[in-house]
Short mmCIF file of C-alpha atoms and ligand atoms in Angstrom, two decimals:
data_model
loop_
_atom_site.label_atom_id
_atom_site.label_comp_id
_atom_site.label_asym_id
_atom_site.label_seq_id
_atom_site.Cartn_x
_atom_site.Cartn_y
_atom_site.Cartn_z
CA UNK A 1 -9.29 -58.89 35.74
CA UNK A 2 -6.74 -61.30 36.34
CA UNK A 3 -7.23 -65.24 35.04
CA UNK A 4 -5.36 -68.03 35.59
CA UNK A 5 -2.58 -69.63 33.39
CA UNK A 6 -4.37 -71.79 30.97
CA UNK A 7 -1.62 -74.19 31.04
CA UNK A 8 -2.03 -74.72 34.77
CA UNK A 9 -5.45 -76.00 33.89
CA UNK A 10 -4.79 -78.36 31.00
CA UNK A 11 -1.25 -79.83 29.35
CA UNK A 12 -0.26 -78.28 26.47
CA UNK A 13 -1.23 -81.07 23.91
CA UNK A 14 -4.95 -80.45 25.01
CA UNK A 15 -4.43 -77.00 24.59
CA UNK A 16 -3.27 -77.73 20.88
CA UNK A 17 -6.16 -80.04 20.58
CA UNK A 18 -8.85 -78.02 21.75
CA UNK A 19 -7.83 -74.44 19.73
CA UNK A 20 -7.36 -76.80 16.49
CA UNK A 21 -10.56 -78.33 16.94
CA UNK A 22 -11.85 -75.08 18.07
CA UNK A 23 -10.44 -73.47 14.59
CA UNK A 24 -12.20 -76.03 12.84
CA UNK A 25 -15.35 -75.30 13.74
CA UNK A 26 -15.04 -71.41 13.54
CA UNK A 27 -13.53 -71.22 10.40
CA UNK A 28 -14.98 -74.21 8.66
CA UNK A 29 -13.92 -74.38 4.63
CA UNK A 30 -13.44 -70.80 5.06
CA UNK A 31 -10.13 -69.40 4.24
CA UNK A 32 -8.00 -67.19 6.88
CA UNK A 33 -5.59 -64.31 6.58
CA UNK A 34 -3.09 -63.94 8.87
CA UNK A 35 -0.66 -61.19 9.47
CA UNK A 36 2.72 -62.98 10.53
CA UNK A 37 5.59 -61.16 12.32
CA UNK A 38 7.79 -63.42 12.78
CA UNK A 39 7.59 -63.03 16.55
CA UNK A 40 6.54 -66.26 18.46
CA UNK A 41 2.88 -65.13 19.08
CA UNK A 42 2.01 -65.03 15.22
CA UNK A 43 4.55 -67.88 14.23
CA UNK A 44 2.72 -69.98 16.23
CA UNK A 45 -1.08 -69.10 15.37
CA UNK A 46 0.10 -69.88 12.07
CA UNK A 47 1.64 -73.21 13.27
CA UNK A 48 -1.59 -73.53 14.64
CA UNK A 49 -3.60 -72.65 11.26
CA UNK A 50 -1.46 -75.11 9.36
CA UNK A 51 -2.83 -78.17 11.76
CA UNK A 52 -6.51 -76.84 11.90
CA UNK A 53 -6.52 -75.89 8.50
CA UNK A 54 -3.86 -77.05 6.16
CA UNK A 55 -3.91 -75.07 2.84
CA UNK A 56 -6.89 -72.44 4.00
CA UNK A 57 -4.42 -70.13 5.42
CA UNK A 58 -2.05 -67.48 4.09
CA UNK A 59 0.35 -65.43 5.96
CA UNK A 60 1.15 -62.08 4.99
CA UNK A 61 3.98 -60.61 6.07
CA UNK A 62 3.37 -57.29 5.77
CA UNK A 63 7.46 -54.76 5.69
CA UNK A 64 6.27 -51.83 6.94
CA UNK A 65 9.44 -50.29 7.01
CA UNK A 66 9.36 -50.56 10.86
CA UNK A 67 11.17 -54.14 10.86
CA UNK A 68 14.53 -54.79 12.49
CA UNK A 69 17.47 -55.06 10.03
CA UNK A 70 16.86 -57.78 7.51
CA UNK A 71 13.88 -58.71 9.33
CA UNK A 72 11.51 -59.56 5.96
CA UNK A 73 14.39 -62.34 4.64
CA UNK A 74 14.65 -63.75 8.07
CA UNK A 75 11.11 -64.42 8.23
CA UNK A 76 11.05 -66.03 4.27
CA UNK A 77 13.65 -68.40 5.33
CA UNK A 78 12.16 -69.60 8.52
CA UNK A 79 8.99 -70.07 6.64
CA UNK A 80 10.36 -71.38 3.47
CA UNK A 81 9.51 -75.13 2.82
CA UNK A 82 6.83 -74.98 5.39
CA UNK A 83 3.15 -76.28 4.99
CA UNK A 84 2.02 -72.46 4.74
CA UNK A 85 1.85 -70.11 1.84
CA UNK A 86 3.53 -66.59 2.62
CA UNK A 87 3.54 -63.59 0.93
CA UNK A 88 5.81 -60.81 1.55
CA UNK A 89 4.20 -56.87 1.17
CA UNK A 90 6.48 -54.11 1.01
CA UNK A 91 4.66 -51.17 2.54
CA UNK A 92 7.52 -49.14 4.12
CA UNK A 93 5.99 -46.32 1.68
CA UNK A 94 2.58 -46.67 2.47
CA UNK A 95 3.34 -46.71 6.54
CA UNK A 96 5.45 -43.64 6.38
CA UNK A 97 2.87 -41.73 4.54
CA UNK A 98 0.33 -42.20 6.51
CA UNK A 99 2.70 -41.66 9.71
CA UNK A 100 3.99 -38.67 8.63
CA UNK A 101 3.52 -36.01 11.36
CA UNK A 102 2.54 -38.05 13.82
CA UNK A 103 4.43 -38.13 17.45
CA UNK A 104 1.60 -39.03 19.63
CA UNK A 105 2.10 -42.82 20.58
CA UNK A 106 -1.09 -43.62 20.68
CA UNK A 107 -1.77 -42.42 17.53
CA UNK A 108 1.23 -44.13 16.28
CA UNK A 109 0.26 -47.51 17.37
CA UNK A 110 -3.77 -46.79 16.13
CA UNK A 111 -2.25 -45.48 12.46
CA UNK A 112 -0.26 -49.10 12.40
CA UNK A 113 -2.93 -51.45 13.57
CA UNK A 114 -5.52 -50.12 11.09
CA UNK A 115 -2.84 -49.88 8.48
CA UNK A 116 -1.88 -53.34 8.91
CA UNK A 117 -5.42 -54.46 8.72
CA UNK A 118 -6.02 -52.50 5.39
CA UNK A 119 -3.16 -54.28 3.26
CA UNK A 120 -4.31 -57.23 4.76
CA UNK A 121 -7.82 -56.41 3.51
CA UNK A 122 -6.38 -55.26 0.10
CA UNK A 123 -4.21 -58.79 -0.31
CA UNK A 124 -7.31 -60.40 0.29
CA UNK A 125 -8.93 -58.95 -2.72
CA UNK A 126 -5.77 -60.12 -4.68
CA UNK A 127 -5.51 -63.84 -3.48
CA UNK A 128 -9.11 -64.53 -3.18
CA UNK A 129 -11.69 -64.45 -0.86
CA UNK A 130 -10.98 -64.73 3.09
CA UNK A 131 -13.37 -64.60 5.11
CA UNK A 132 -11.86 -64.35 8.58
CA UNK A 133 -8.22 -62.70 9.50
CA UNK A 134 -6.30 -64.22 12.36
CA UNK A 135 -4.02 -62.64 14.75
CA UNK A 136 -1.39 -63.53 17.71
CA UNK A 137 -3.09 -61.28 20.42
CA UNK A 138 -1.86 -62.73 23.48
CA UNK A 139 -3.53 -61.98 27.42
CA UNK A 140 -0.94 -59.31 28.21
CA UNK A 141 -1.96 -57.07 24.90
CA UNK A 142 -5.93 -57.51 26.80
CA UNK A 143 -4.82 -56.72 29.89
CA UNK A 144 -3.35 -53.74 29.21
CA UNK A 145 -5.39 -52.21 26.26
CA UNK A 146 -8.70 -52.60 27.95
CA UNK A 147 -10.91 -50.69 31.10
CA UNK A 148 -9.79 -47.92 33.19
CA UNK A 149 -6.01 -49.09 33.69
CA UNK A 150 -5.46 -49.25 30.42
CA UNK A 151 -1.49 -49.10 29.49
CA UNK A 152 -1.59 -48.30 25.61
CA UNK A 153 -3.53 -49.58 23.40
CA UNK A 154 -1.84 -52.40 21.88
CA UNK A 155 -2.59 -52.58 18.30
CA UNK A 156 -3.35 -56.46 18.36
CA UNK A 157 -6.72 -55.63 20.69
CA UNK A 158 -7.06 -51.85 19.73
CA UNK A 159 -7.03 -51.17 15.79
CA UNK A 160 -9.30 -53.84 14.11
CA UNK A 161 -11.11 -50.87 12.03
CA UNK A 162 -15.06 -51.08 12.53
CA UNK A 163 -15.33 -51.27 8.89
CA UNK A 164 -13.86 -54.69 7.64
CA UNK A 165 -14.91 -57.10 5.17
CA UNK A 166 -13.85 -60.36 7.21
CA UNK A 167 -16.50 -62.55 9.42
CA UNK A 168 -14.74 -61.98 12.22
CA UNK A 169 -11.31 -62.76 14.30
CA UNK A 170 -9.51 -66.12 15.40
CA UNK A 171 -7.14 -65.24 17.90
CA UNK A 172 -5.97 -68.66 19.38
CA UNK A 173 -4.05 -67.36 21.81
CA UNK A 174 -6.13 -64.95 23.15
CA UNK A 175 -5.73 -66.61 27.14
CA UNK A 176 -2.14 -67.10 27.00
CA UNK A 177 0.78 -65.24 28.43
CA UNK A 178 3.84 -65.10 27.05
CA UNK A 179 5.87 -68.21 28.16
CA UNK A 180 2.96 -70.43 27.71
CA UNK A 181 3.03 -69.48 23.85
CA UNK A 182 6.58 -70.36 23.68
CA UNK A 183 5.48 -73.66 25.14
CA UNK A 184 2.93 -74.16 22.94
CA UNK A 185 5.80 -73.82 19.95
CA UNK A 186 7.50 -76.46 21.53
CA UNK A 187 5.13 -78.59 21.29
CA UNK A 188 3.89 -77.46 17.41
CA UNK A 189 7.40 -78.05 16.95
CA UNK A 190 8.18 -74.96 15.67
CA UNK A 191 12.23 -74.82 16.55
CA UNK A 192 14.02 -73.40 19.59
CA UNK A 193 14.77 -70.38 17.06
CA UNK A 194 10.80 -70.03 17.07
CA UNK A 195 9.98 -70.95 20.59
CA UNK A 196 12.64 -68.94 22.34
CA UNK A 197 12.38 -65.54 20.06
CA UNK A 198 12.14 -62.50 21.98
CA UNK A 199 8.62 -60.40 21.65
CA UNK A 200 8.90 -57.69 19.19
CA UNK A 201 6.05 -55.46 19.22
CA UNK A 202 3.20 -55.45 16.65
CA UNK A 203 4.13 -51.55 15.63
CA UNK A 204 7.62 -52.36 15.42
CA UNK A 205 10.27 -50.42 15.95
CA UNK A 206 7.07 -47.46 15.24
CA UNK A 207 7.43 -47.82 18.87
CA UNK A 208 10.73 -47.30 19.76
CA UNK A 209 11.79 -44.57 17.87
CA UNK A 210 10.29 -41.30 19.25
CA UNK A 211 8.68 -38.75 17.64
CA UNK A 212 7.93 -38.51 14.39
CA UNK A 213 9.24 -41.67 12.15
CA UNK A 214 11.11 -41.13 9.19
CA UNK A 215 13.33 -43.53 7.31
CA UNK A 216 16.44 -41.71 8.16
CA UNK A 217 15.48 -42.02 11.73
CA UNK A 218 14.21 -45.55 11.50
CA UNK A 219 17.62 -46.61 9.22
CA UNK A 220 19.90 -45.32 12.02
CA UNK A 221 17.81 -47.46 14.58
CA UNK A 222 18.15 -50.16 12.23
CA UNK A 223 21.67 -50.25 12.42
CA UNK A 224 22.03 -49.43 16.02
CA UNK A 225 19.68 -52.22 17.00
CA UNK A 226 21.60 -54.87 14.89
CA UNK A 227 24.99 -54.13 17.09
CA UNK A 228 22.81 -54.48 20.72
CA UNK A 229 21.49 -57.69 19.55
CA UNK A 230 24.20 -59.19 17.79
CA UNK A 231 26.19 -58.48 20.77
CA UNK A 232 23.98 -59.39 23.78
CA UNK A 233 23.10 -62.75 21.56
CA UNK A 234 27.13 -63.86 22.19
CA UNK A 235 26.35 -63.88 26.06
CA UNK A 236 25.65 -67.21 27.59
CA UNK A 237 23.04 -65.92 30.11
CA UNK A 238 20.70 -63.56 28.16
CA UNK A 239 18.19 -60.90 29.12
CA UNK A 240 14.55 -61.77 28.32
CA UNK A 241 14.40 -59.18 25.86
CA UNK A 242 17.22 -56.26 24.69
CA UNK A 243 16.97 -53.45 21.90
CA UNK A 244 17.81 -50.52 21.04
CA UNK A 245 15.64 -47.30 21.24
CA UNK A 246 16.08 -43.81 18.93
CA UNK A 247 14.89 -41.34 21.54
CA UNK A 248 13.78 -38.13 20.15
CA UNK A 249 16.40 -35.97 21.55
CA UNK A 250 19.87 -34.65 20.52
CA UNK A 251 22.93 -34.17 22.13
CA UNK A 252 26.34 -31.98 21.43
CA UNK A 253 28.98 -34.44 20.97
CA UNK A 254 32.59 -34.48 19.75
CA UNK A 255 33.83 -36.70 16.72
CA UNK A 256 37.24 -36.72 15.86
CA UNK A 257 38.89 -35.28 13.02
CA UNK A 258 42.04 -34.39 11.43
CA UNK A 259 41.59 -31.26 11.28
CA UNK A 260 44.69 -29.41 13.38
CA UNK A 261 43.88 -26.20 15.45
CA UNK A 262 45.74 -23.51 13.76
CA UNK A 263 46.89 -21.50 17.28
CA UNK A 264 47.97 -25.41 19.26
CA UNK A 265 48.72 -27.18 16.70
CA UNK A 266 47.12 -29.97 18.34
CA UNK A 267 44.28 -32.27 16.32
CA UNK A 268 40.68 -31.21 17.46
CA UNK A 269 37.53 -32.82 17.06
CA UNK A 270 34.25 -31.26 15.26
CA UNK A 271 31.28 -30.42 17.49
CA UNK A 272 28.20 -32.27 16.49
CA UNK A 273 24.93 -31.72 17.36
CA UNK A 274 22.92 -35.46 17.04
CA UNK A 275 20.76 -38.52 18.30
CA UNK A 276 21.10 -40.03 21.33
CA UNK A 277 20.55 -43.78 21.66
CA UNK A 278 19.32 -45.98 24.38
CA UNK A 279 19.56 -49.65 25.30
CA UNK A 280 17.29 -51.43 27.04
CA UNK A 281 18.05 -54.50 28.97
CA UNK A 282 14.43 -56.28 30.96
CA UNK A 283 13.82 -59.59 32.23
CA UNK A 284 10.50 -60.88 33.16
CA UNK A 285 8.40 -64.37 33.40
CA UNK A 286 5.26 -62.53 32.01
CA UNK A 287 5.93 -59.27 30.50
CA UNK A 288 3.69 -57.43 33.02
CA UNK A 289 6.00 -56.76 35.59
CA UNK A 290 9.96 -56.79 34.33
CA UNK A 291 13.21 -56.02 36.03
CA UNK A 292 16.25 -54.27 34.41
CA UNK A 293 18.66 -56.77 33.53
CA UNK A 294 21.88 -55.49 34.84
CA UNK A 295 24.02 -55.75 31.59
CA UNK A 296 28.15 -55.57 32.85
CA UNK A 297 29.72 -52.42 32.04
CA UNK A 298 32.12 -54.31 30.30
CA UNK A 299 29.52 -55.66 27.53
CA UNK A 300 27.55 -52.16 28.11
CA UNK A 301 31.16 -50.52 26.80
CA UNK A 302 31.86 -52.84 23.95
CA UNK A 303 28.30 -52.36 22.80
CA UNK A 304 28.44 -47.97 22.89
CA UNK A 305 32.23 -48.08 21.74
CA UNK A 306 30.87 -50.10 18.57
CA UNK A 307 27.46 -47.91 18.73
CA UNK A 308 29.69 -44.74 18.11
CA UNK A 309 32.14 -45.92 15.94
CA UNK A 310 29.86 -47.68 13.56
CA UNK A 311 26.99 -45.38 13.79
CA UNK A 312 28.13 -41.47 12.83
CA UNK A 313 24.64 -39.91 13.94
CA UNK A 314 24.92 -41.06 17.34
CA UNK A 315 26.45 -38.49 19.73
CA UNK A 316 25.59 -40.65 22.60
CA UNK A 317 24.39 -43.83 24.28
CA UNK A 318 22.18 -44.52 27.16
CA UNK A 319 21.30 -47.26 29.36
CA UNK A 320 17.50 -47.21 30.58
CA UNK A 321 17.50 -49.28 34.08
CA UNK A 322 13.78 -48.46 34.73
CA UNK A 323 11.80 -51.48 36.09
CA UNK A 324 8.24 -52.54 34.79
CA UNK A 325 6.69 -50.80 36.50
CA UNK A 326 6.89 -47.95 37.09
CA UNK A 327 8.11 -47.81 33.36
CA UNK A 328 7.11 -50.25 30.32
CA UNK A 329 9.42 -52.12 28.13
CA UNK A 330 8.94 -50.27 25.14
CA UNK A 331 9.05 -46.15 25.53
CA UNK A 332 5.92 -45.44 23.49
P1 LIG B 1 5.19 -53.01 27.40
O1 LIG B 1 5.88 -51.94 26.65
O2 LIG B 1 3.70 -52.87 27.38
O3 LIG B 1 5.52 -54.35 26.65
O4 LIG B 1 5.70 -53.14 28.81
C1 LIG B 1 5.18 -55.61 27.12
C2 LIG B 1 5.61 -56.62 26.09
O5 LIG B 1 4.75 -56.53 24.96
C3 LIG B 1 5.49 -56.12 23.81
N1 LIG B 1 4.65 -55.13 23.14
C4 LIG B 1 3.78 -55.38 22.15
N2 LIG B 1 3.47 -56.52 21.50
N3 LIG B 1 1.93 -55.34 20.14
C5 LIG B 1 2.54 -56.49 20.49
O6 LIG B 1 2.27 -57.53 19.88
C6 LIG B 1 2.19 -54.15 20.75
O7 LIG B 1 1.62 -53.14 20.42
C7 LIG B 1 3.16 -54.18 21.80
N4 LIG B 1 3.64 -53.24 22.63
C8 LIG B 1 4.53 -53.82 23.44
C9 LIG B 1 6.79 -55.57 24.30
O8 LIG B 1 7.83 -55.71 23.37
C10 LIG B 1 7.00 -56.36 25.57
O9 LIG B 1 7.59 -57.60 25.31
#
């Protein structure tokens, strides 16, 4: 079912108006729980949160060892000195426990959501009472989580566990798409470093490395990841959204050494046998449909020639130029 944009219908002060008024009323003197990202969906529910109800929310951020590199202190600055209170959970532990094994996607994604919900559940008990838990869930994750063309489940729409102790969920952006949430930042005020993030996926980068996650795996995607971003954030005209990806597979490769071959005499390099790395590139307006962005091989080569000489457990790079459809942005 397709709807139109909400911010066709109304400006984008109402829209604040009527989802802080609408907060109000839901959630009353309760108190609310929300799991922040740092991505623009949940950074601006709890923007939101802090102008319905100032001082009945709490944002948890919860590490679940699937963040980018220094992720968790990114999001403690941006939220330091703000009108919210924050508390940062290190769960990398707890995540890769209960992932251990697992290489299904789905089942990836399902093991994440629910997880996510159960440290909120168990913060809860620590800080008090909350009655109702709030999340970012935006009209894309609906779209393509529910009915028969369901993509994946997204984790937002598809893990709330049937057993919870909260009322319920306040999901004030449940109508919008993507680019209407950044305007909505705008106008919370939030800061063009806010309002103009690209998405990162509730499961993190659970999603985009493949296979079974471990935090060797996950550490080398780390690091990979920083040196696509850091270099495609130095172009003037930038993608929509651009990351790295572990795939699951291996490749021979060649790494120089100084070893010399005894019958030559000439230096020869050692024959390795390890990941292969992927970039992906996508533009879009609404994340349902997205186009390749056509990086220049002359930023594509700066960014493998740093890949492989900063990262020793790449053997190779490669460049996904698959549309949306027939492939989605993330691989899992
Ligand atoms: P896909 O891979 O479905 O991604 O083409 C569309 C957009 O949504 C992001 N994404 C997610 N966001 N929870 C989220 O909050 C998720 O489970 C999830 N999966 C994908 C993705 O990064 C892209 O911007």
């Amino acid at each position: 079912m397709e709807v139109k944009r909400v911010l066709d219908k109304m400006s984008v002060q109402q829209f604040v108006d009527e989802q802080v008024s609408a907060i109000r009323q839901k959630v009353g003197k309760d108190k609310v729980l929300l799991g922040l990202s740092g991505g623009v969906d949940s950074s601006v529910c709890a923007g939101l949160l802090a102008k319905a109800v100032p001082g009945q929310a709490v944002c948890i951020f919860v590490d679940t060892g699937l963040m980018r590199l220094g992720e968790a202190d990114k999001v403690k600055k941006a939220f330091a000195g703000k009108d919210l209170q924050l508390v940062v959970v290190d769960a990398e532990k707890r995540f890769l426990d209960k992932l251990k094994g697992v290489t299904d996607p789905n089942q990836k994604r399902m093991i994440i959501g629910e997880e996510f919900v159960r440290v909120f559940e168990e913060e809860a008990a620590k800080l008090g009472k909350f009655e109702w838990l709030s999340q970012g869930t935006i009209y894309p994750d609906i779209l393509e989580s529910n009915g028969k063309n369901a993509v994946k489940p997204h984790h937002n729409a598809g893990g709330f566990p049937k057993e919870t102790k909260f009322k319920g969920l306040v999901e004030p952006l449940y109508y919008l798409y993507k680019e209407e949430v950044r305007q909505v930042a705008r106008a919370l005020g939030l800061g063009e470093e806010l309002s103009d993030r690209q998405p990162f996926p509730g499961p993190g980068l659970g999603v985009r490395c493949i296979g079974e996650l471990t935090k060797e795996k996950l550490d080398i995607l780390r690091v990979v990841d920083d040196i696509v971003v850091s270099e495609i954030d130095k172009l003037k005209d930038r993608p929509k959204q651009y990351f790295a990806i572990l795939t699951g597979v291996k490749a021979t490769g060649v790494k120089e050494t100084s070893e010399i071959d005894q019958t030559s005499g000439l230096a020869y390099g050692a024959r390795v046998y390890d990941y292969v790395a992927c970039i992906r590139t996508i533009n879009t307006t609404d994340f349902v449909t997205a186009k390749n962005a056509k990086l220049s091989y002359e930023i594509l080569d700066k960014i493998v020639t740093r890949i492989t000489k900063e990262c020793n457990r790449i053997s190779r790079v490669v460049y996904d130029i698959t549309d949306k459809p027939p492939a989605t942005i993330e691989w899992e």
